[in-house]
Short mmCIF file of C-alpha atoms in Angstrom, two decimals:
data_model
loop_
_atom_site.label_atom_id
_atom_site.label_comp_id
_atom_site.label_asym_id
_atom_site.label_seq_id
_atom_site.Cartn_x
_atom_site.Cartn_y
_atom_site.Cartn_z
CA ASP W 1 -55.22 8.24 45.77
CA THR W 2 -51.44 8.89 46.05
CA ALA W 3 -49.95 5.46 46.86
CA VAL W 4 -46.58 6.66 48.30
CA SER W 5 -46.42 10.39 49.24
CA GLN W 6 -43.46 12.60 50.47
CA THR W 7 -43.37 16.01 51.89
CA PRO W 8 -41.79 18.30 51.00
CA LYS W 9 -40.90 18.03 47.27
CA TYR W 10 -38.22 20.60 47.40
CA LEU W 11 -36.01 21.69 50.40
CA VAL W 12 -33.44 24.32 50.25
CA THR W 13 -31.24 24.82 53.54
CA GLN W 14 -28.06 26.02 54.63
CA MET W 15 -25.23 23.81 55.81
CA GLY W 16 -25.33 22.81 59.36
CA ASN W 17 -29.24 22.96 59.64
CA ASP W 18 -31.35 20.04 60.71
CA LYS W 19 -34.34 19.11 58.58
CA SER W 20 -36.86 16.22 58.18
CA ILE W 21 -38.59 14.49 55.20
CA LYS W 22 -41.76 12.70 55.68
CA CYS W 23 -43.19 9.47 53.79
CA GLU W 24 -46.56 8.00 53.86
CA GLN W 25 -47.84 5.10 52.09
CA ASN W 26 -51.54 3.93 52.02
CA LEU W 27 -50.85 0.57 50.19
CA GLY W 28 -51.00 -1.40 53.28
CA HIS W 29 -47.36 -2.51 52.85
CA ASP W 30 -45.18 -3.61 55.63
CA THR W 31 -41.85 -2.55 54.45
CA MET W 32 -40.64 0.93 53.77
CA TYR W 33 -37.24 2.25 52.41
CA TRP W 34 -35.36 5.37 51.85
CA TYR W 35 -33.09 5.84 48.85
CA LYS W 36 -30.76 8.56 47.84
CA GLN W 37 -30.28 9.48 44.11
CA ASP W 38 -27.12 11.57 43.52
CA SER W 39 -26.65 13.93 40.73
CA LYS W 40 -25.53 11.12 38.37
CA LYS W 41 -28.75 9.35 38.90
CA PHE W 42 -27.20 6.37 40.97
CA LEU W 43 -29.72 5.17 43.30
CA LYS W 44 -28.64 3.68 46.65
CA ILE W 45 -30.60 2.33 49.36
CA MET W 46 -30.15 3.88 52.71
CA PHE W 47 -32.50 2.26 55.31
CA SER W 48 -35.21 -0.18 55.24
CA TYR W 49 -37.97 -0.81 57.91
CA ASN W 50 -40.25 -3.85 58.22
CA ASN W 51 -43.28 -3.22 60.43
CA LYS W 52 -41.52 -0.34 62.47
CA GLU W 53 -38.25 -2.32 62.73
CA LEU W 54 -35.08 -1.37 61.00
CA ILE W 55 -33.67 -4.21 58.72
CA ILE W 56 -31.38 -2.48 56.51
CA ASN W 57 -29.03 0.20 57.49
CA GLU W 58 -26.36 0.64 54.76
CA THR W 59 -23.26 2.62 55.64
CA VAL W 60 -25.16 5.78 56.26
CA PRO W 61 -23.57 8.67 58.62
CA ASN W 62 -25.33 8.82 61.88
CA ARG W 63 -26.62 12.18 61.06
CA PHE W 64 -29.30 10.36 59.35
CA SER W 65 -31.90 9.00 61.47
CA PRO W 66 -34.99 7.26 60.14
CA LYS W 67 -38.02 6.86 62.42
CA SER W 68 -41.18 4.96 61.74
CA PRO W 69 -44.03 5.79 63.97
CA ASP W 70 -46.05 3.06 62.45
CA LYS W 71 -45.92 0.84 59.48
CA ALA W 72 -47.59 3.57 57.16
CA HIS W 73 -44.99 6.13 57.75
CA LEU W 74 -41.15 6.49 57.66
CA ASN W 75 -39.72 9.77 58.25
CA LEU W 76 -35.90 10.72 57.62
CA HIS W 77 -34.20 13.38 59.97
CA ILE W 78 -30.82 14.78 58.92
CA ASN W 79 -28.79 16.68 61.30
CA SER W 80 -25.90 18.98 60.52
CA LEU W 81 -26.57 19.05 56.98
CA GLU W 82 -23.47 19.09 54.54
CA LEU W 83 -23.14 20.07 51.04
CA GLY W 84 -22.70 16.34 50.00
CA ASP W 85 -26.24 15.54 51.32
CA SER W 86 -27.55 17.51 48.28
CA ALA W 87 -29.56 14.70 46.33
CA VAL W 88 -32.91 13.47 45.64
CA TYR W 89 -34.41 11.15 48.38
CA PHE W 90 -37.00 8.64 47.51
CA CYS W 91 -39.25 6.82 49.76
CA ALA W 92 -40.56 3.39 48.62
CA SER W 93 -42.70 0.58 49.92
CA SER W 94 -43.18 -3.12 49.36
CA LEU W 95 -44.96 -6.07 50.79
CA PRO W 96 -42.33 -8.10 52.68
CA SER W 97 -41.48 -10.82 50.39
CA VAL W 98 -38.08 -10.82 48.98
CA SER W 99 -39.59 -10.83 45.48
CA ASP W 100 -41.87 -7.83 45.76
CA THR W 101 -42.09 -4.80 43.50
CA GLN W 102 -41.20 -1.65 45.20
CA TYR W 103 -43.46 1.48 44.94
CA PHE W 104 -41.71 4.70 44.85
CA GLY W 105 -42.77 8.04 46.12
CA PRO W 106 -42.24 11.29 43.85
CA GLY W 107 -38.90 12.17 45.70
CA THR W 108 -37.57 15.10 47.65
CA ARG W 109 -34.93 17.20 46.09
CA LEU W 110 -32.73 18.50 48.95
CA THR W 111 -30.22 21.22 48.12
CA VAL W 112 -27.85 22.37 50.80
CA LEU W 113 -26.05 25.71 50.20
CA SER X 1 -21.22 -1.50 46.00
CA GLN X 2 -22.91 -1.44 42.75
CA GLN X 3 -24.68 -4.69 41.51
CA GLY X 4 -25.93 -3.69 37.94
CA GLU X 5 -24.21 -1.92 35.23
CA GLU X 6 -26.23 -0.86 32.34
CA ASP X 7 -25.39 -0.24 28.75
CA PRO X 8 -25.88 1.97 26.94
CA GLN X 9 -25.69 4.86 29.22
CA ALA X 10 -27.81 6.89 26.69
CA LEU X 11 -29.89 5.85 23.77
CA SER X 12 -31.56 8.07 21.14
CA ILE X 13 -34.00 6.54 18.68
CA GLN X 14 -37.01 7.49 16.40
CA GLU X 15 -40.44 6.67 17.27
CA GLY X 16 -41.41 3.49 15.97
CA GLU X 17 -38.09 1.86 16.36
CA ASN X 18 -37.09 -0.72 18.88
CA ALA X 19 -34.99 0.06 21.90
CA THR X 20 -32.70 -2.48 23.60
CA MET X 21 -30.96 -1.79 27.02
CA ASN X 22 -28.65 -4.22 28.66
CA CYS X 23 -27.98 -4.93 32.39
CA SER X 24 -25.06 -6.76 33.89
CA TYR X 25 -24.78 -7.78 37.57
CA LYS X 26 -22.24 -9.56 39.56
CA THR X 27 -23.76 -11.97 42.35
CA SER X 28 -26.39 -14.59 42.18
CA ILE X 29 -29.82 -13.13 42.35
CA ASN X 30 -33.50 -14.39 43.26
CA ASN X 31 -35.02 -12.04 40.74
CA LEU X 32 -34.23 -9.00 38.47
CA GLN X 33 -36.69 -6.02 37.97
CA TRP X 34 -36.76 -3.26 35.68
CA TYR X 35 -38.05 0.16 36.63
CA ARG X 36 -38.74 3.50 34.62
CA GLN X 37 -38.07 7.04 35.95
CA ASN X 38 -39.50 9.90 33.98
CA SER X 39 -37.76 13.33 34.66
CA GLY X 40 -38.35 14.68 37.97
CA ARG X 41 -40.47 11.63 39.13
CA GLY X 42 -40.23 8.57 41.07
CA LEU X 43 -39.50 5.11 39.78
CA VAL X 44 -42.05 2.94 38.41
CA HIS X 45 -41.94 -0.76 38.27
CA LEU X 46 -42.00 -2.43 34.78
CA ILE X 47 -41.44 -6.08 35.01
CA LEU X 48 -39.97 -8.54 37.17
CA ILE X 49 -38.14 -11.80 35.93
CA ARG X 50 -37.33 -14.50 38.42
CA SER X 51 -34.01 -16.35 38.35
CA ASN X 52 -35.49 -19.70 36.93
CA GLU X 53 -37.14 -17.69 34.00
CA ARG X 54 -35.43 -16.99 30.71
CA GLU X 55 -37.80 -14.56 29.24
CA LYS X 56 -40.88 -12.50 29.97
CA HIS X 57 -43.28 -10.23 28.16
CA SER X 58 -45.63 -7.45 29.19
CA GLY X 59 -47.15 -5.57 26.43
CA ARG X 60 -44.43 -3.90 24.25
CA LEU X 61 -41.87 -4.91 26.82
CA ARG X 62 -39.74 -8.01 26.58
CA VAL X 63 -37.25 -9.01 29.12
CA THR X 64 -34.56 -11.94 28.85
CA LEU X 65 -32.37 -13.11 31.68
CA ASP X 66 -29.25 -15.21 31.34
CA THR X 67 -28.00 -16.21 34.80
CA SER X 68 -24.92 -17.86 33.31
CA LYS X 69 -23.75 -14.49 31.88
CA LYS X 70 -25.28 -12.62 34.81
CA SER X 71 -27.06 -10.47 32.23
CA SER X 72 -30.52 -9.13 31.23
CA SER X 73 -31.94 -7.06 28.55
CA LEU X 74 -35.01 -4.97 28.18
CA LEU X 75 -36.35 -4.54 24.56
CA ILE X 76 -39.33 -1.93 24.16
CA THR X 77 -40.80 -2.53 20.68
CA ALA X 78 -42.50 0.22 18.50
CA SER X 79 -41.10 2.95 20.75
CA ARG X 80 -43.26 6.07 21.40
CA ALA X 81 -42.24 9.58 22.54
CA ALA X 82 -43.73 8.86 25.87
CA ASP X 83 -41.27 5.93 26.37
CA THR X 84 -38.48 8.65 26.91
CA ALA X 85 -37.16 8.09 30.43
CA SER X 86 -34.31 6.46 32.18
CA TYR X 87 -34.57 2.85 32.79
CA PHE X 88 -32.89 0.91 35.62
CA CYS X 89 -32.49 -2.79 36.36
CA ALA X 90 -32.58 -3.78 39.97
CA THR X 91 -31.43 -6.99 41.27
CA ASP X 92 -32.92 -8.91 44.45
CA THR X 93 -30.31 -11.14 46.17
CA GLY X 94 -32.61 -12.36 48.69
CA THR X 95 -31.24 -10.06 51.48
CA ALA X 96 -34.08 -8.69 53.38
CA SER X 97 -35.95 -7.32 50.40
CA LYS X 98 -33.11 -5.14 49.36
CA LEU X 99 -32.81 -4.23 45.75
CA THR X 100 -29.52 -2.89 44.33
CA PHE X 101 -30.01 -0.65 41.26
CA GLY X 102 -27.95 -0.37 38.11
CA THR X 103 -26.55 2.98 36.76
CA GLY X 104 -29.49 3.37 34.30
CA THR X 105 -29.87 3.95 30.57
CA ARG X 106 -31.34 7.18 29.47
CA LEU X 107 -33.71 6.70 26.49
CA GLN X 108 -34.68 9.55 24.18
CA VAL X 109 -37.37 8.65 21.63
CA THR X 110 -37.93 11.54 19.07
CA LEU X 111 -40.68 12.21 16.76
#
């Protein structure tokens, strides 16, 4: 009955590799997000999609490319991984109202060696 | 840029005591939300307070909002060991459902 799920939970990879993280929500929400949480626990939004359309794209390097095949899925592909990409990446979803609660996935801990 | 800053960064109390954490923000908001994050887990929504509200309760949680001072506080009464977690405030400025999170307060409740 997981509401927002992410795979994988842990990802360890070498610098320069390309990797993907997948997110799925079964809440029927229209809006999905990717956040990055750094080692100091600071949480920053990266992208937001509403019904498969990109609506927020913060100043994220273009090595990061989100893809939303349908409104229940939002994947994150990262090219040419760098050491600074090491972080926990959270997916979240919400209804499209500006006042709505966001529901977070369990996170994917990415370690770049 | 970071919207919310939380104070204190860390708080250690004993079970049964009250815990108060504060959040300050910089720009006008539609609402302010509080989230909890247990170690190694995702964030969980606790409570939302709208810009035209001053106080809200939910179980052992009490949130206040002072828009003139651009600040909010979260009070957890009669704390339990299970309340040990990081607590984040998040502000909604009305831009495309975007939430901007604060720096978080790490709460430790000891037996």
